[in-house]
Short mmCIF file of C-alpha atoms in Angstrom, two decimals:
data_model
loop_
_atom_site.label_atom_id
_atom_site.label_comp_id
_atom_site.label_asym_id
_atom_site.label_seq_id
_atom_site.Cartn_x
_atom_site.Cartn_y
_atom_site.Cartn_z
CA UNK T 30 -20.72 -34.48 -3.90
CA UNK T 31 -21.44 -37.67 -1.93
CA UNK T 32 -20.49 -38.67 1.57
CA UNK T 33 -16.79 -39.11 2.21
CA UNK T 34 -15.64 -42.47 3.57
CA UNK T 35 -14.11 -41.26 6.81
CA UNK T 36 -12.65 -44.64 7.71
CA UNK T 37 -9.75 -43.70 5.42
CA UNK T 38 -9.43 -39.98 6.27
CA UNK T 39 -9.08 -37.52 9.11
CA UNK T 40 -12.45 -35.77 9.01
CA UNK T 41 -13.38 -32.47 10.54
CA UNK T 42 -16.71 -31.48 11.98
CA UNK T 43 -18.54 -28.19 12.45
CA UNK T 44 -19.61 -28.12 16.10
CA UNK T 45 -22.41 -25.55 16.53
CA UNK T 46 -24.12 -23.84 19.44
CA UNK T 47 -26.04 -20.59 19.01
CA UNK T 48 -23.94 -18.35 16.77
CA UNK T 49 -20.72 -20.23 17.55
CA UNK T 50 -19.12 -22.72 15.16
CA UNK T 51 -16.01 -24.69 16.12
CA UNK T 52 -14.06 -26.63 13.50
CA UNK T 53 -12.82 -29.83 15.13
CA UNK T 54 -10.55 -32.32 13.41
CA UNK T 55 -10.34 -35.95 14.45
CA UNK T 56 -9.25 -39.36 13.27
CA UNK T 57 -11.86 -41.85 12.14
CA UNK T 58 -10.67 -44.17 14.92
CA UNK T 59 -11.12 -41.49 17.61
CA UNK T 60 -13.88 -41.91 20.17
CA UNK T 61 -16.78 -39.51 20.72
CA UNK T 62 -15.17 -38.80 24.11
CA UNK T 63 -11.99 -37.54 22.43
CA UNK T 64 -14.07 -35.24 20.22
CA UNK T 65 -15.78 -33.87 23.35
CA UNK T 66 -12.37 -33.19 24.90
CA UNK T 67 -11.29 -31.27 21.78
CA UNK T 68 -14.51 -29.25 21.92
CA UNK T 69 -13.91 -28.43 25.59
CA UNK T 70 -10.32 -27.39 24.89
CA UNK T 71 -11.46 -25.10 22.06
CA UNK T 72 -14.17 -23.55 24.24
CA UNK T 73 -11.78 -22.86 27.08
CA UNK T 74 -8.98 -21.58 24.80
CA UNK T 75 -11.05 -19.26 22.63
CA UNK T 76 -14.01 -18.09 24.69
CA UNK T 77 -13.73 -16.10 27.90
CA UNK T 78 -17.20 -17.09 29.08
CA UNK T 79 -18.05 -18.27 32.56
CA UNK T 80 -20.59 -20.70 31.05
CA UNK T 81 -17.68 -22.92 29.98
CA UNK T 82 -15.63 -22.81 33.21
CA UNK T 83 -15.55 -26.07 35.11
CA UNK T 84 -17.11 -28.14 32.33
CA UNK T 85 -15.98 -31.68 31.66
CA UNK T 86 -17.05 -34.20 29.02
CA UNK T 87 -20.05 -35.21 31.13
CA UNK T 88 -21.45 -31.68 30.91
CA UNK T 89 -21.68 -31.60 27.12
CA UNK T 90 -23.75 -33.58 24.67
CA UNK T 91 -23.11 -33.83 20.95
CA UNK T 92 -26.10 -34.27 18.65
CA UNK T 93 -26.56 -34.80 14.93
CA UNK T 94 -29.58 -34.11 12.81
CA UNK T 95 -31.05 -37.22 11.22
CA UNK T 96 -33.74 -37.39 8.59
CA UNK T 97 -36.95 -38.88 9.85
CA UNK T 98 -38.03 -41.64 7.46
CA UNK T 99 -41.70 -41.29 8.39
CA UNK T 100 -41.92 -37.54 8.00
CA UNK T 101 -39.23 -37.08 5.35
CA UNK T 102 -37.85 -34.16 7.34
CA UNK T 103 -34.52 -33.60 9.02
CA UNK T 104 -35.65 -31.89 12.19
CA UNK T 105 -34.86 -34.69 14.62
CA UNK T 106 -31.67 -34.47 16.73
CA UNK T 107 -30.00 -37.63 18.02
CA UNK T 108 -27.09 -38.12 20.37
CA UNK T 109 -23.95 -39.58 18.88
CA UNK T 110 -24.14 -42.49 21.28
CA UNK T 111 -21.91 -43.56 24.16
CA UNK T 112 -18.58 -41.78 24.51
CA UNK T 113 -16.77 -45.01 23.63
CA UNK T 114 -18.23 -45.15 20.08
CA UNK T 115 -15.67 -44.53 17.35
CA UNK T 116 -16.32 -41.79 14.80
CA UNK T 117 -16.25 -44.27 11.93
CA UNK T 118 -18.99 -46.30 13.67
CA UNK T 119 -21.21 -43.29 14.45
CA UNK T 120 -22.34 -42.76 10.83
CA UNK T 121 -20.65 -39.36 10.62
CA UNK T 122 -19.38 -37.81 7.42
CA UNK T 123 -16.61 -35.32 6.79
CA UNK T 124 -17.71 -31.67 7.25
CA UNK T 125 -20.84 -32.71 9.14
CA UNK T 126 -22.55 -30.31 11.52
CA UNK T 127 -22.68 -31.53 15.12
CA UNK T 128 -24.77 -29.66 17.65
CA UNK T 129 -23.44 -28.91 21.12
CA UNK T 130 -25.73 -28.73 24.14
CA UNK T 131 -24.85 -28.22 27.79
CA UNK T 132 -26.22 -29.90 30.90
CA UNK T 133 -28.40 -27.49 32.90
CA UNK T 134 -27.99 -27.01 36.64
CA UNK T 135 -31.09 -29.19 37.25
CA UNK T 136 -29.52 -32.10 35.32
CA UNK T 137 -31.60 -31.70 32.15
CA UNK T 138 -30.11 -30.87 28.77
CA UNK T 139 -30.65 -27.59 26.98
CA UNK T 140 -32.40 -27.77 23.61
CA UNK T 141 -30.21 -27.35 20.52
CA UNK T 142 -30.22 -23.71 19.48
CA UNK T 143 -28.48 -22.85 16.23
CA UNK T 144 -28.50 -19.50 14.43
CA UNK T 145 -30.12 -19.85 11.00
CA UNK T 146 -28.03 -17.75 8.64
CA UNK T 147 -30.07 -18.92 5.66
CA UNK T 148 -33.10 -17.06 6.96
CA UNK T 149 -33.78 -13.54 5.73
CA UNK T 150 -32.99 -12.07 9.14
CA UNK T 151 -29.51 -10.99 8.07
CA UNK T 152 -30.61 -8.95 5.03
CA UNK T 153 -30.33 -5.17 5.23
CA UNK T 154 -32.53 -2.73 3.38
CA UNK T 155 -30.55 0.00 1.65
#
C-alpha cells in the first residue's frame, strides 16, 4: 500500500511518546500548530499527569522519522517545521507516526523515547 495523497483527505496521525499513542485527526489544510493544540487537548482530557499541566503549544515539539539517504537508515528525527506549515506541505502521510517531545525546564528538548513493541521484550515464557 503506497502513500495516501492527503491533500484530498482528512488524515490521522499516531502521536507517540513513551508507551502512549494518541490518534489525532486533522485536515490536510490544517497547520502544525492546530495539530499541536489537538495533542494538548487530548493529553489534558485523557491523562491525569502533572507533566502535562500548564503546557502550551510552545512546550511541545512534533518530530517525524526520515530516512537518511547517506546511511539508508530511518533513525533520524526531524521537526515538522514552523507551526504555520500546513500538513499537506509537511510531507506527511495518512497514518504516519509523529513523535512528541516536551521542552525541559532548562529550555532544551527531551530526546524522543518510544516503546518498541516489536522487540522481544513483551514475550512471556510459559
